[in-house]
Amino acid sequence: MTFFLAIDGGNSKTDVLIGDSDGKVHAYVRGPGSSPQTLGVQPALQLLDRLVAAAKKDAGLEHATFARAEVYLAGVDLPEEVATVSVAVQDTGWASEYRVDNDVFALMRAGTDEPDAIAVVCGAGINCAGRRSDGQTARFPALGMLSGDWGGGQHLASLAMWHAARAEDGRGPATALEAAVARHCGTGTVTEVITGVHLGTIPAARLDDLSKVLFAVAATGDEVAKRVVARQAMEIVSLVTVAADRLGLRENRYAVVMGGGVLRAQHPLLDMAIREGIGAHSPGAVLSVLTQPPVLGAGLFALDSLGAGVAAHQALRYLADFSQFSAAL
């Protein structure tokens, strides 16, 4: 029996999966975010090592060296970062062979078997990457405002707060976000929210869910909130269509896999605008929203590398019941 290790490490959570060449899952562990960009390379690898140890214990493989490790992490964006993290992963001794890359590629593989594909993730942040059947890829630095990025859940939450504050003090147009933000934070005014967060009486983390408030207000027809949602849709369409043009896929059939909390929620205003925008550019694009954990894609990459057959891929994709595994750190 040949065993593999699959890791998908995001900004907010990390999934570790141990499987075998028949597509059977032997352990599935979830832990906190492990982005090297946020934590630093060594702290991120220490966290991953704890999660891997927990998964190995669950699988009864405490002393195993895996045939293959597929490791996909948020924040591993530049070639230099891939190289640095690859060395750190190799030093762990988890596996005889390994591959390290950005987590958007795991999302892509989890969502499609198509050789021509583009994945876009809009969770806490935003990123996109594409691949063509000949192996050519298209990707973006994904370093936030520094690299021209716009959007993602954290950015949308900050914009909801920004528009609410300006509506209340008169610097911006009236918007239902004003009352909705205050209500979300349990106050009577946005000024109380600002003061509370600044003084620490309201946890700053309370603002993290304001992206959901933004979409709820936009759904009521509020013009300010709708404009923000429309801008987010434009950014996602731009990422996908630019990647498609770089890969020469505009006139072809190709898969578009969408993932991350913002896209997974399939807010009607956002989802419809994305589909219309991509469809206008690439009529052959086939869009889907990934609902399974992206670590599935890391596992499928491992099976690809091990030369596993179709049955093993199908077993991992369709038959594995991840919910039966509950270990977490």
GROMACS .gro file of C-alpha atoms in nm:
model
  329
    1MET     CA    1   0.000   0.000   0.000
    2THR     CA    2   0.136   0.344  -0.100
    3PHE     CA    3   0.039   0.640   0.119
    4PHE     CA    4   0.039   1.011   0.041
    5LEU     CA    5   0.009   1.335   0.236
    6ALA     CA    6  -0.206   1.622   0.109
    7ILE     CA    7  -0.211   1.970   0.266
    8ASP     CA    8  -0.420   2.277   0.191
    9GLY     CA    9  -0.321   2.570   0.412
   10GLY     CA   10  -0.526   2.887   0.390
   11ASN     CA   11  -0.535   3.214   0.579
   12SER     CA   12  -0.802   3.096   0.821
   13LYS     CA   13  -0.778   2.715   0.824
   14THR     CA   14  -0.555   2.425   0.725
   15ASP     CA   15  -0.663   2.078   0.613
   16VAL     CA   16  -0.431   1.778   0.621
   17LEU     CA   17  -0.533   1.452   0.452
   18ILE     CA   18  -0.362   1.114   0.447
   19GLY     CA   19  -0.473   0.878   0.173
   20ASP     CA   20  -0.353   0.578  -0.022
   21SER     CA   21  -0.307   0.491  -0.388
   22ASP     CA   22  -0.653   0.332  -0.398
   23GLY     CA   23  -0.813   0.668  -0.310
   24LYS     CA   24  -0.902   0.571   0.047
   25VAL     CA   25  -0.879   0.844   0.313
   26HIS     CA   26  -0.707   0.731   0.634
   27ALA     CA   27  -0.704   1.062   0.824
   28TYR     CA   28  -0.834   1.415   0.785
   29VAL     CA   29  -0.732   1.687   1.029
   30ARG     CA   30  -0.828   2.055   1.034
   31GLY     CA   31  -0.634   2.329   1.212
   32PRO     CA   32  -0.582   2.706   1.202
   33GLY     CA   33  -0.443   2.903   0.910
   34SER     CA   34  -0.087   2.829   0.805
   35SER     CA   35   0.005   3.092   0.548
   36PRO     CA   36   0.383   3.149   0.557
   37GLN     CA   37   0.319   3.506   0.446
   38THR     CA   38   0.123   3.569   0.766
   39LEU     CA   39   0.303   3.348   1.018
   40GLY     CA   40   0.654   3.329   0.874
   41VAL     CA   41   0.798   3.018   0.712
   42GLN     CA   42   0.925   2.839   1.020
   43PRO     CA   43   0.617   2.905   1.242
   44ALA     CA   44   0.397   2.790   0.953
   45LEU     CA   45   0.597   2.468   0.912
   46GLN     CA   46   0.587   2.405   1.287
   47LEU     CA   47   0.208   2.433   1.279
   48LEU     CA   48   0.189   2.205   0.978
   49ASP     CA   49   0.418   1.953   1.147
   50ARG     CA   50   0.182   1.934   1.445
   51LEU     CA   51  -0.115   1.878   1.216
   52VAL     CA   52   0.071   1.613   1.016
   53ALA     CA   53   0.169   1.435   1.339
   54ALA     CA   54  -0.195   1.436   1.452
   55ALA     CA   55  -0.308   1.296   1.116
   56LYS     CA   56  -0.039   1.027   1.121
   57LYS     CA   57  -0.149   0.922   1.469
   58ASP     CA   58  -0.512   0.899   1.357
   59ALA     CA   59  -0.409   0.688   1.059
   60GLY     CA   60  -0.185   0.463   1.268
   61LEU     CA   61   0.115   0.573   1.062
   62GLU     CA   62   0.321   0.754   1.327
   63HIS     CA   63   0.654   0.644   1.181
   64ALA     CA   64   0.565   0.650   0.812
   65THR     CA   65   0.748   0.838   0.539
   66PHE     CA   66   0.499   0.908   0.265
   67ALA     CA   67   0.566   0.835  -0.101
   68ARG     CA   68   0.435   1.178  -0.193
   69ALA     CA   69   0.347   1.505  -0.020
   70GLU     CA   70   0.142   1.769  -0.201
   71VAL     CA   71   0.151   2.098  -0.010
   72TYR     CA   72  -0.054   2.401  -0.120
   73LEU     CA   73  -0.040   2.714   0.094
   74ALA     CA   74  -0.185   3.062   0.082
   75GLY     CA   75   0.080   3.331   0.060
   76VAL     CA   76   0.319   3.119  -0.144
   77ASP     CA   77   0.286   3.344  -0.446
   78LEU     CA   78   0.624   3.431  -0.592
   79PRO     CA   79   0.876   3.181  -0.733
   80GLU     CA   80   1.116   3.281  -0.457
   81GLU     CA   81   0.854   3.194  -0.196
   82VAL     CA   82   0.780   2.859  -0.358
   83ALA     CA   83   1.152   2.778  -0.351
   84THR     CA   84   1.195   2.882   0.013
   85VAL     CA   85   0.894   2.688   0.138
   86SER     CA   86   0.990   2.387  -0.075
   87VAL     CA   87   1.324   2.364   0.107
   88ALA     CA   88   1.149   2.391   0.443
   89VAL     CA   89   0.902   2.116   0.349
   90GLN     CA   90   1.181   1.892   0.225
   91ASP     CA   91   1.359   1.937   0.559
   92THR     CA   92   1.058   1.795   0.746
   93GLY     CA   93   1.119   1.449   0.604
   94TRP     CA   94   0.746   1.392   0.561
   95ALA     CA   95   0.780   1.231   0.219
   96SER     CA   96   1.021   1.093  -0.037
   97GLU     CA   97   0.883   1.328  -0.302
   98TYR     CA   98   0.689   1.648  -0.264
   99ARG     CA   99   0.548   1.952  -0.443
  100VAL     CA  100   0.478   2.296  -0.297
  101ASP     CA  101   0.267   2.568  -0.459
  102ASN     CA  102  -0.007   2.823  -0.397
  103ASP     CA  103  -0.336   2.694  -0.259
  104VAL     CA  104  -0.530   2.820  -0.562
  105PHE     CA  105  -0.391   2.523  -0.758
  106ALA     CA  106  -0.540   2.278  -0.509
  107LEU     CA  107  -0.873   2.455  -0.549
  108MET     CA  108  -0.845   2.422  -0.926
  109ARG     CA  109  -0.765   2.049  -0.917
  110ALA     CA  110  -1.042   1.980  -0.669
  111GLY     CA  111  -1.295   2.149  -0.892
  112THR     CA  112  -1.217   1.995  -1.230
  113ASP     CA  113  -1.038   1.724  -1.424
  114GLU     CA  114  -1.025   1.947  -1.733
  115PRO     CA  115  -0.671   2.012  -1.860
  116ASP     CA  116  -0.758   2.373  -1.948
  117ALA     CA  117  -0.877   2.545  -1.633
  118ILE     CA  118  -0.873   2.865  -1.431
  119ALA     CA  119  -0.938   2.893  -1.059
  120VAL     CA  120  -1.032   3.208  -0.875
  121VAL     CA  121  -1.056   3.227  -0.498
  122CYS     CA  122  -1.230   3.503  -0.308
  123GLY     CA  123  -1.213   3.428   0.061
  124ALA     CA  124  -1.032   3.650   0.309
  125GLY     CA  125  -0.830   3.769   0.009
  126ILE     CA  126  -0.840   3.718  -0.364
  127ASN     CA  127  -0.625   3.526  -0.613
  128CYS     CA  128  -0.641   3.354  -0.949
  129ALA     CA  129  -0.434   3.109  -1.151
  130GLY     CA  130  -0.482   2.916  -1.473
  131ARG     CA  131  -0.326   2.620  -1.649
  132ARG     CA  132  -0.331   2.493  -2.005
  133SER     CA  133  -0.313   2.133  -2.122
  134ASP     CA  134   0.050   2.177  -2.228
  135GLY     CA  135   0.150   2.275  -1.874
  136GLN     CA  136   0.172   2.650  -1.924
  137THR     CA  137   0.034   2.851  -1.632
  138ALA     CA  138  -0.089   3.203  -1.571
  139ARG     CA  139  -0.078   3.350  -1.223
  140PHE     CA  140  -0.077   3.679  -1.033
  141PRO     CA  141   0.148   3.803  -0.751
  142ALA     CA  142  -0.156   3.832  -0.517
  143LEU     CA  143   0.024   4.063  -0.273
  144GLY     CA  144  -0.273   4.287  -0.198
  145MET     CA  145  -0.278   4.654  -0.290
  146LEU     CA  146   0.095   4.636  -0.360
  147SER     CA  147   0.027   4.419  -0.665
  148GLY     CA  148  -0.297   4.587  -0.771
  149ASP     CA  149  -0.540   4.345  -0.603
  150TRP     CA  150  -0.888   4.456  -0.505
  151GLY     CA  151  -1.146   4.269  -0.302
  152GLY     CA  152  -1.179   3.963  -0.087
  153GLY     CA  153  -1.377   3.926   0.232
  154GLN     CA  154  -1.151   4.140   0.449
  155HIS     CA  155  -1.146   4.423   0.196
  156LEU     CA  156  -1.524   4.407   0.149
  157ALA     CA  157  -1.574   4.419   0.526
  158SER     CA  158  -1.354   4.728   0.553
  159LEU     CA  159  -1.547   4.895   0.270
  160ALA     CA  160  -1.878   4.824   0.445
  161MET     CA  161  -1.741   4.997   0.754
  162TRP     CA  162  -1.596   5.283   0.547
  163HIS     CA  163  -1.922   5.358   0.368
  164ALA     CA  164  -2.123   5.331   0.691
  165ALA     CA  165  -1.894   5.579   0.869
  166ARG     CA  166  -1.909   5.831   0.584
  167ALA     CA  167  -2.285   5.799   0.552
  168GLU     CA  168  -2.334   5.875   0.920
  169ASP     CA  169  -2.105   6.180   0.934
  170GLY     CA  170  -2.218   6.323   0.600
  171ARG     CA  171  -1.903   6.277   0.393
  172GLY     CA  172  -2.064   6.006   0.181
  173PRO     CA  173  -2.403   5.918   0.036
  174ALA     CA  174  -2.679   5.774   0.251
  175THR     CA  175  -2.678   5.396   0.270
  176ALA     CA  176  -2.855   5.127   0.468
  177LEU     CA  177  -2.506   5.005   0.562
  178GLU     CA  178  -2.507   5.272   0.835
  179ALA     CA  179  -2.785   5.110   1.036
  180ALA     CA  180  -2.681   4.756   0.942
  181VAL     CA  181  -2.323   4.798   1.065
  182ALA     CA  182  -2.437   4.949   1.395
  183ARG     CA  183  -2.692   4.673   1.442
  184HIS     CA  184  -2.433   4.404   1.362
  185CYS     CA  185  -2.203   4.542   1.630
  186GLY     CA  186  -2.480   4.587   1.888
  187THR     CA  187  -2.468   4.967   1.900
  188GLY     CA  188  -2.699   5.251   1.812
  189THR     CA  189  -2.459   5.438   1.588
  190VAL     CA  190  -2.157   5.379   1.368
  191THR     CA  191  -1.966   5.632   1.579
  192GLU     CA  192  -2.010   5.399   1.876
  193VAL     CA  193  -1.867   5.115   1.667
  194ILE     CA  194  -1.566   5.324   1.569
  195THR     CA  195  -1.505   5.434   1.928
  196GLY     CA  196  -1.555   5.084   2.067
  197VAL     CA  197  -1.314   4.920   1.822
  198HIS     CA  198  -1.057   5.195   1.873
  199LEU     CA  199  -1.073   5.170   2.254
  200GLY     CA  200  -1.097   4.790   2.257
  201THR     CA  201  -1.446   4.759   2.405
  202ILE     CA  202  -1.567   4.606   2.078
  203PRO     CA  203  -1.340   4.331   1.942
  204ALA     CA  204  -1.196   4.427   1.603
  205ALA     CA  205  -1.278   4.072   1.492
  206ARG     CA  206  -1.644   4.172   1.513
  207LEU     CA  207  -1.590   4.362   1.189
  208ASP     CA  208  -1.473   4.054   1.000
  209ASP     CA  209  -1.830   3.948   0.920
  210LEU     CA  210  -1.925   4.282   0.768
  211SER     CA  211  -1.880   4.139   0.418
  212LYS     CA  212  -2.191   3.931   0.488
  213VAL     CA  213  -2.369   4.246   0.602
  214LEU     CA  214  -2.262   4.416   0.278
  215PHE     CA  215  -2.417   4.143   0.063
  216ALA     CA  216  -2.736   4.139   0.269
  217VAL     CA  217  -2.776   4.515   0.229
  218ALA     CA  218  -2.695   4.497  -0.143
  219ALA     CA  219  -2.969   4.237  -0.186
  220THR     CA  220  -3.225   4.493  -0.061
  221GLY     CA  221  -3.135   4.726  -0.348
  222ASP     CA  222  -2.911   4.970  -0.161
  223GLU     CA  223  -2.715   5.155  -0.430
  224VAL     CA  224  -2.393   5.202  -0.232
  225ALA     CA  225  -2.371   4.835  -0.136
  226LYS     CA  226  -2.465   4.726  -0.488
  227ARG     CA  227  -2.181   4.932  -0.636
  228VAL     CA  228  -1.929   4.759  -0.410
  229VAL     CA  229  -2.061   4.416  -0.507
  230ALA     CA  230  -2.052   4.513  -0.875
  231ARG     CA  231  -1.689   4.620  -0.837
  232GLN     CA  232  -1.604   4.287  -0.675
  233ALA     CA  233  -1.765   4.106  -0.967
  234MET     CA  234  -1.564   4.316  -1.215
  235GLU     CA  235  -1.240   4.227  -1.038
  236ILE     CA  236  -1.313   3.855  -1.048
  237VAL     CA  237  -1.413   3.871  -1.414
  238SER     CA  238  -1.094   4.066  -1.488
  239LEU     CA  239  -0.873   3.808  -1.318
  240VAL     CA  240  -1.031   3.517  -1.504
  241THR     CA  241  -1.041   3.682  -1.845
  242VAL     CA  242  -0.683   3.811  -1.824
  243ALA     CA  243  -0.565   3.463  -1.726
  244ALA     CA  244  -0.765   3.315  -2.015
  245ASP     CA  245  -0.610   3.559  -2.263
  246ARG     CA  246  -0.259   3.487  -2.138
  247LEU     CA  247  -0.321   3.118  -2.196
  248GLY     CA  248  -0.494   3.166  -2.532
  249LEU     CA  249  -0.816   3.008  -2.406
  250ARG     CA  250  -1.065   3.278  -2.500
  251GLU     CA  251  -1.213   3.084  -2.793
  252ASN     CA  252  -1.181   2.744  -2.623
  253ARG     CA  253  -1.382   2.542  -2.379
  254TYR     CA  254  -1.222   2.568  -2.035
  255ALA     CA  255  -1.325   2.521  -1.674
  256VAL     CA  256  -1.355   2.806  -1.426
  257VAL     CA  257  -1.351   2.688  -1.064
  258MET     CA  258  -1.464   2.941  -0.805
  259GLY     CA  259  -1.391   2.900  -0.437
  260GLY     CA  260  -1.345   3.079  -0.106
  261GLY     CA  261  -1.618   3.189   0.133
  262VAL     CA  262  -1.733   3.490  -0.068
  263LEU     CA  263  -1.783   3.292  -0.390
  264ARG     CA  264  -1.900   2.974  -0.221
  265ALA     CA  265  -2.196   3.166  -0.074
  266GLN     CA  266  -2.318   3.234  -0.432
  267HIS     CA  267  -2.469   3.573  -0.350
  268PRO     CA  268  -2.709   3.624  -0.644
  269LEU     CA  269  -2.592   3.975  -0.741
  270LEU     CA  270  -2.226   3.873  -0.739
  271ASP     CA  271  -2.271   3.530  -0.893
  272MET     CA  272  -2.487   3.652  -1.181
  273ALA     CA  273  -2.252   3.939  -1.266
  274ILE     CA  274  -1.951   3.706  -1.268
  275ARG     CA  275  -2.121   3.453  -1.493
  276GLU     CA  276  -2.239   3.721  -1.735
  277GLY     CA  277  -1.898   3.889  -1.748
  278ILE     CA  278  -1.700   3.572  -1.807
  279GLY     CA  279  -1.959   3.441  -2.052
  280ALA     CA  280  -1.938   3.760  -2.259
  281HIS     CA  281  -1.561   3.717  -2.288
  282SER     CA  282  -1.541   3.337  -2.318
  283PRO     CA  283  -1.862   3.169  -2.436
  284GLY     CA  284  -1.701   2.827  -2.392
  285ALA     CA  285  -1.612   2.878  -2.026
  286VAL     CA  286  -1.786   2.636  -1.789
  287LEU     CA  287  -1.821   2.778  -1.438
  288SER     CA  288  -1.859   2.583  -1.116
  289VAL     CA  289  -1.838   2.660  -0.745
  290LEU     CA  290  -1.629   2.425  -0.534
  291THR     CA  291  -1.815   2.305  -0.227
  292GLN     CA  292  -1.572   2.029  -0.119
  293PRO     CA  293  -1.255   2.111   0.078
  294PRO     CA  294  -0.973   2.219  -0.160
  295VAL     CA  295  -0.744   1.966   0.012
  296LEU     CA  296  -0.922   1.719  -0.214
  297GLY     CA  297  -0.729   1.877  -0.501
  298ALA     CA  298  -0.399   1.821  -0.322
  299GLY     CA  299  -0.498   1.458  -0.282
  300LEU     CA  300  -0.588   1.427  -0.650
  301PHE     CA  301  -0.251   1.577  -0.746
  302ALA     CA  302  -0.088   1.310  -0.530
  303LEU     CA  303  -0.280   1.036  -0.710
  304ASP     CA  304  -0.180   1.192  -1.044
  305SER     CA  305   0.185   1.178  -0.941
  306LEU     CA  306   0.157   0.821  -0.816
  307GLY     CA  307   0.005   0.707  -1.145
  308ALA     CA  308  -0.316   0.594  -0.976
  309GLY     CA  309  -0.601   0.482  -1.199
  310VAL     CA  310  -0.940   0.634  -1.263
  311ALA     CA  311  -1.102   0.425  -0.990
  312ALA     CA  312  -0.872   0.572  -0.724
  313HIS     CA  313  -0.945   0.926  -0.839
  314GLN     CA  314  -1.316   0.859  -0.832
  315ALA     CA  315  -1.292   0.702  -0.488
  316LEU     CA  316  -1.118   1.006  -0.344
  317ARG     CA  317  -1.341   1.256  -0.524
  318TYR     CA  318  -1.679   1.096  -0.476
  319LEU     CA  319  -1.663   0.829  -0.209
  320ALA     CA  320  -1.445   0.975   0.067
  321ASP     CA  321  -1.658   1.095   0.357
  322PHE     CA  322  -1.439   1.363   0.515
  323SER     CA  323  -1.701   1.429   0.785
  324GLN     CA  324  -1.616   1.102   0.957
  325PHE     CA  325  -1.277   1.244   1.052
  326SER     CA  326  -1.297   1.492   1.340
  327ALA     CA  327  -0.943   1.539   1.475
  328ALA     CA  328  -0.840   1.904   1.499
  329LEU     CA  329  -0.575   2.117   1.666
   0.00000   0.00000   0.00000
